Amino acid sequence: MSKNIIFSGMQPSGVPHIGNYFGAIKNWADLQDDYNCLYCIVDLHAITIRQDPAELHKNSLNALALYIAAGLDPDKNILYIQSHYKGHTELSWLLSCFSYMGELGRMTQYKDKSANNPDNINLGLFAYPTLQAADILLFGSHLVPIGDDQKQHLELTRDIATRFNNIYGDIFTIPEVFTPKTGARIKRLSDPEKKMSKSDGEANYVAILDPADVVMKKFKRAVTDSDTEIRHDPENKPGVSSLLEIYAVATGTSIKSAEADFDGKQYGFLKTTVAQAVIDNVTNPIQEKYNDLIKNPDYLHQVAKKNAEKAAEIGEPILTNVKKAIGLLL
Ligand code: TYM
């Protein structure tokens, strides 16, 4: 029997941070043996916010190198660039006729991004979740591994697919969400009430490509509290709890045993130990492979091209079914 399908993606806007890694990429790597996986670099989503062309161009190929360096096998997984397969935009238009203005307007990401970019509230930004639904539904995806902040978009994807199926029959697979138990919402080190986000500026997030001394410096500045006890209590001790969560996911231990490791220790020790765990287990090993991979852009272009073709092989029959169901003349 063929394996179930996974789809997930990341925007090539800037360098990914440890939130992207723990919330998504790490889990993609963990799931790659049990599913047929498509892991996409969603450049068409990124342009809903104005991008510098040269940066976007560079970041797209670098993101592919980073996927591979983070452990995604390019022969086993379909790693590709969204704009290389036209099926995404084609299905997105079809689904836009089944997406309601009201539900799109309620999306938290749309509200946040329009508040941050008041002079560029464009149609693409509004329709963003419909394109995301198209990404997922185009391949009959069963599972979508994402961080917490994308759950609302996944719910909407399920609503759109169900609405379509209720009219035309069982065309779309209704996807399930996968979020990790720990790491689904990594917080800002400088403000542990907020999630770590690329739009916050580099000082506020730990980028996967930050050199070790920068990672250490950022963790040393992490906000804790005026108490001294190291325990996991997100409500009352958000900073300390967030550091314990990062330590747990970086070392593959539970929160309980992370707490035990720091029993009776001071905050300074907690910060430097968590930083070192991130450096040893995440940033350093990824950077070593990444630096090798980006020396060979021809290889990366080849991977992107070959895998976009593989994506099209899966997507085209589904797209044809959708068109037939709607009544388009083929
Ligand atoms: P993006 O590019 O913002 O983020 C990529 C992935 O990283 C997760 N993430 C986090 N996880 C934990 N803690 C954080 N602080 C954190 N910040 C980000 C995100 O939840 C995401 O899983 N719309 C998507 C990209 C997308 C997509 C898709 C995802 C487009 N089409 C189809 C899944 C399926 C986005 O902007 O992710």
PDB file of N, CA and C in Angstrom, residues 10-21 25 51 55-56 58-60 62-63 66-67 196-202 204-211 218 283 286-287 290:
ATOM      1  N   MET A  10       7.534  26.589   3.908  1.00  0.00           N
ATOM      2  CA  MET A  10       8.068  27.728   4.651  1.00  0.00           C
ATOM      3  C   MET A  10       8.353  28.856   3.657  1.00  0.00           C
ATOM      4  N   GLN A  11       8.135  30.087   4.084  1.00  0.00           N
ATOM      5  CA  GLN A  11       8.384  31.228   3.199  1.00  0.00           C
ATOM      6  C   GLN A  11       9.880  31.539   3.138  1.00  0.00           C
ATOM      7  N   PRO A  12      10.388  31.850   1.942  1.00  0.00           N
ATOM      8  CA  PRO A  12      11.810  32.195   1.841  1.00  0.00           C
ATOM      9  C   PRO A  12      12.049  33.676   2.121  1.00  0.00           C
ATOM     10  N   SER A  13      11.488  34.152   3.211  1.00  0.00           N
ATOM     11  CA  SER A  13      11.682  35.559   3.578  1.00  0.00           C
ATOM     12  C   SER A  13      12.669  35.589   4.724  1.00  0.00           C
ATOM     13  N   GLY A  14      13.907  35.930   4.440  1.00  0.00           N
ATOM     14  CA  GLY A  14      14.941  35.975   5.480  1.00  0.00           C
ATOM     15  C   GLY A  14      15.417  34.594   5.880  1.00  0.00           C
ATOM     16  N   VAL A  15      16.304  34.565   6.853  1.00  0.00           N
ATOM     17  CA  VAL A  15      16.878  33.295   7.312  1.00  0.00           C
ATOM     18  C   VAL A  15      15.930  32.672   8.340  1.00  0.00           C
ATOM     19  N   PRO A  16      15.608  31.390   8.201  1.00  0.00           N
ATOM     20  CA  PRO A  16      14.714  30.754   9.183  1.00  0.00           C
ATOM     21  C   PRO A  16      15.315  30.806  10.598  1.00  0.00           C
ATOM     22  N   HIS A  17      14.431  30.808  11.589  1.00  0.00           N
ATOM     23  CA  HIS A  17      14.884  30.875  12.977  1.00  0.00           C
ATOM     24  C   HIS A  17      14.596  29.554  13.694  1.00  0.00           C
ATOM     25  N   ILE A  18      15.030  29.481  14.935  1.00  0.00           N
ATOM     26  CA  ILE A  18      14.871  28.203  15.656  1.00  0.00           C
ATOM     27  C   ILE A  18      13.394  27.856  15.899  1.00  0.00           C
ATOM     28  N   GLY A  19      12.505  28.859  15.836  1.00  0.00           N
ATOM     29  CA  GLY A  19      11.068  28.561  15.926  1.00  0.00           C
ATOM     30  C   GLY A  19      10.618  27.771  14.699  1.00  0.00           C
ATOM     31  N   ASN A  20      11.052  28.219  13.509  1.00  0.00           N
ATOM     32  CA  ASN A  20      10.734  27.486  12.274  1.00  0.00           C
ATOM     33  C   ASN A  20      11.294  26.062  12.351  1.00  0.00           C
ATOM     34  N   TYR A  21      12.477  25.958  12.933  1.00  0.00           N
ATOM     35  CA  TYR A  21      13.113  24.635  13.009  1.00  0.00           C
ATOM     36  C   TYR A  21      12.355  23.715  13.973  1.00  0.00           C
ATOM     37  N   ILE A  25      10.468  22.289  10.660  1.00  0.00           N
ATOM     38  CA  ILE A  25      11.464  21.526   9.880  1.00  0.00           C
ATOM     39  C   ILE A  25      11.951  20.258  10.593  1.00  0.00           C
ATOM     40  N   GLN A  51       9.112  42.150  -1.255  1.00  0.00           N
ATOM     41  CA  GLN A  51      10.439  41.543  -1.073  1.00  0.00           C
ATOM     42  C   GLN A  51      11.437  42.220  -2.003  1.00  0.00           C
ATOM     43  N   GLU A  55      17.236  39.570  -2.957  1.00  0.00           N
ATOM     44  CA  GLU A  55      17.183  38.806  -1.695  1.00  0.00           C
ATOM     45  C   GLU A  55      16.276  37.592  -1.822  1.00  0.00           C
ATOM     46  N   LEU A  56      15.105  37.798  -2.437  1.00  0.00           N
ATOM     47  CA  LEU A  56      14.141  36.707  -2.587  1.00  0.00           C
ATOM     48  C   LEU A  56      14.748  35.577  -3.429  1.00  0.00           C
ATOM     49  N   LYS A  58      17.907  34.890  -3.857  1.00  0.00           N
ATOM     50  CA  LYS A  58      18.964  34.212  -3.087  1.00  0.00           C
ATOM     51  C   LYS A  58      18.350  33.337  -1.984  1.00  0.00           C
ATOM     52  N   ASN A  59      17.364  33.905  -1.280  1.00  0.00           N
ATOM     53  CA  ASN A  59      16.781  33.172  -0.142  1.00  0.00           C
ATOM     54  C   ASN A  59      16.074  31.887  -0.567  1.00  0.00           C
ATOM     55  N   SER A  60      15.535  31.865  -1.801  1.00  0.00           N
ATOM     56  CA  SER A  60      14.789  30.682  -2.237  1.00  0.00           C
ATOM     57  C   SER A  60      15.725  29.492  -2.392  1.00  0.00           C
ATOM     58  N   ASN A  62      18.767  29.300  -1.067  1.00  0.00           N
ATOM     59  CA  ASN A  62      19.363  29.034   0.245  1.00  0.00           C
ATOM     60  C   ASN A  62      18.430  28.212   1.131  1.00  0.00           C
ATOM     61  N   ALA A  63      17.124  28.465   1.004  1.00  0.00           N
ATOM     62  CA  ALA A  63      16.159  27.701   1.814  1.00  0.00           C
ATOM     63  C   ALA A  63      16.211  26.222   1.430  1.00  0.00           C
ATOM     64  N   LEU A  66      19.107  24.784   3.031  1.00  0.00           N
ATOM     65  CA  LEU A  66      18.853  24.640   4.459  1.00  0.00           C
ATOM     66  C   LEU A  66      17.961  23.426   4.766  1.00  0.00           C
ATOM     67  N   TYR A  67      16.964  23.191   3.932  1.00  0.00           N
ATOM     68  CA  TYR A  67      16.110  22.005   4.109  1.00  0.00           C
ATOM     69  C   TYR A  67      16.988  20.749   4.115  1.00  0.00           C
ATOM     70  N   MET A 196       8.332  33.904  18.518  1.00  0.00           N
ATOM     71  CA  MET A 196       9.490  34.325  17.732  1.00  0.00           C
ATOM     72  C   MET A 196       9.036  34.449  16.278  1.00  0.00           C
ATOM     73  N   SER A 197       9.413  35.566  15.634  1.00  0.00           N
ATOM     74  CA  SER A 197       8.928  35.787  14.277  1.00  0.00           C
ATOM     75  C   SER A 197       9.988  36.502  13.445  1.00  0.00           C
ATOM     76  N   LYS A 198      10.067  36.117  12.166  1.00  0.00           N
ATOM     77  CA  LYS A 198      11.060  36.719  11.276  1.00  0.00           C
ATOM     78  C   LYS A 198      10.830  38.199  11.102  1.00  0.00           C
ATOM     79  N   SER A 199       9.574  38.634  11.211  1.00  0.00           N
ATOM     80  CA  SER A 199       9.290  40.047  10.971  1.00  0.00           C
ATOM     81  C   SER A 199       9.733  40.937  12.135  1.00  0.00           C
ATOM     82  N   ASP A 200      10.252  40.328  13.203  1.00  0.00           N
ATOM     83  CA  ASP A 200      10.649  41.134  14.368  1.00  0.00           C
ATOM     84  C   ASP A 200      12.040  41.749  14.260  1.00  0.00           C
ATOM     85  N   GLY A 201      12.788  41.415  13.228  1.00  0.00           N
ATOM     86  CA  GLY A 201      14.160  41.914  13.139  1.00  0.00           C
ATOM     87  C   GLY A 201      15.121  40.940  13.805  1.00  0.00           C
ATOM     88  N   GLU A 202      16.323  40.869  13.234  1.00  0.00           N
ATOM     89  CA  GLU A 202      17.262  39.797  13.606  1.00  0.00           C
ATOM     90  C   GLU A 202      17.654  39.741  15.077  1.00  0.00           C
ATOM     91  N   ASN A 204      15.846  39.980  17.508  1.00  0.00           N
ATOM     92  CA  ASN A 204      14.808  39.343  18.313  1.00  0.00           C
ATOM     93  C   ASN A 204      14.639  37.856  18.065  1.00  0.00           C
ATOM     94  N   TYR A 205      15.328  37.325  17.052  1.00  0.00           N
ATOM     95  CA  TYR A 205      15.221  35.882  16.868  1.00  0.00           C
ATOM     96  C   TYR A 205      16.594  35.245  16.714  1.00  0.00           C
ATOM     97  N   VAL A 206      16.660  33.947  16.993  1.00  0.00           N
ATOM     98  CA  VAL A 206      17.901  33.209  16.817  1.00  0.00           C
ATOM     99  C   VAL A 206      17.806  32.536  15.456  1.00  0.00           C
ATOM    100  N   ALA A 207      18.588  33.051  14.499  1.00  0.00           N
ATOM    101  CA  ALA A 207      18.545  32.486  13.150  1.00  0.00           C
ATOM    102  C   ALA A 207      19.352  31.187  13.123  1.00  0.00           C
ATOM    103  N   ILE A 208      18.922  30.269  12.281  1.00  0.00           N
ATOM    104  CA  ILE A 208      19.630  28.982  12.190  1.00  0.00           C
ATOM    105  C   ILE A 208      21.057  29.199  11.693  1.00  0.00           C
ATOM    106  N   LEU A 209      21.277  30.297  10.959  1.00  0.00           N
ATOM    107  CA  LEU A 209      22.624  30.537  10.437  1.00  0.00           C
ATOM    108  C   LEU A 209      23.424  31.528  11.289  1.00  0.00           C
ATOM    109  N   ASP A 210      22.934  31.884  12.471  1.00  0.00           N
ATOM    110  CA  ASP A 210      23.722  32.744  13.365  1.00  0.00           C
ATOM    111  C   ASP A 210      24.976  32.008  13.816  1.00  0.00           C
ATOM    112  N   PRO A 211      26.151  32.687  13.794  1.00  0.00           N
ATOM    113  CA  PRO A 211      27.367  32.057  14.334  1.00  0.00           C
ATOM    114  C   PRO A 211      27.203  31.762  15.835  1.00  0.00           C
ATOM    115  N   LYS A 218      22.697  36.136  22.224  1.00  0.00           N
ATOM    116  CA  LYS A 218      21.243  36.341  22.234  1.00  0.00           C
ATOM    117  C   LYS A 218      20.590  35.623  23.425  1.00  0.00           C
ATOM    118  N   THR A 283      22.327  24.535  15.391  1.00  0.00           N
ATOM    119  CA  THR A 283      22.918  25.508  14.456  1.00  0.00           C
ATOM    120  C   THR A 283      24.261  25.032  13.871  1.00  0.00           C
ATOM    121  N   ILE A 286      23.886  22.016  11.325  1.00  0.00           N
ATOM    122  CA  ILE A 286      23.180  22.436  10.103  1.00  0.00           C
ATOM    123  C   ILE A 286      24.094  23.334   9.260  1.00  0.00           C
ATOM    124  N   GLN A 287      24.777  24.270   9.939  1.00  0.00           N
ATOM    125  CA  GLN A 287      25.635  25.207   9.196  1.00  0.00           C
ATOM    126  C   GLN A 287      26.768  24.506   8.471  1.00  0.00           C
ATOM    127  N   TYR A 290      25.200  23.056   5.408  1.00  0.00           N
ATOM    128  CA  TYR A 290      24.677  24.157   4.583  1.00  0.00           C
ATOM    129  C   TYR A 290      25.813  24.845   3.811  1.00  0.00           C
TER     130      TYR A 290
END
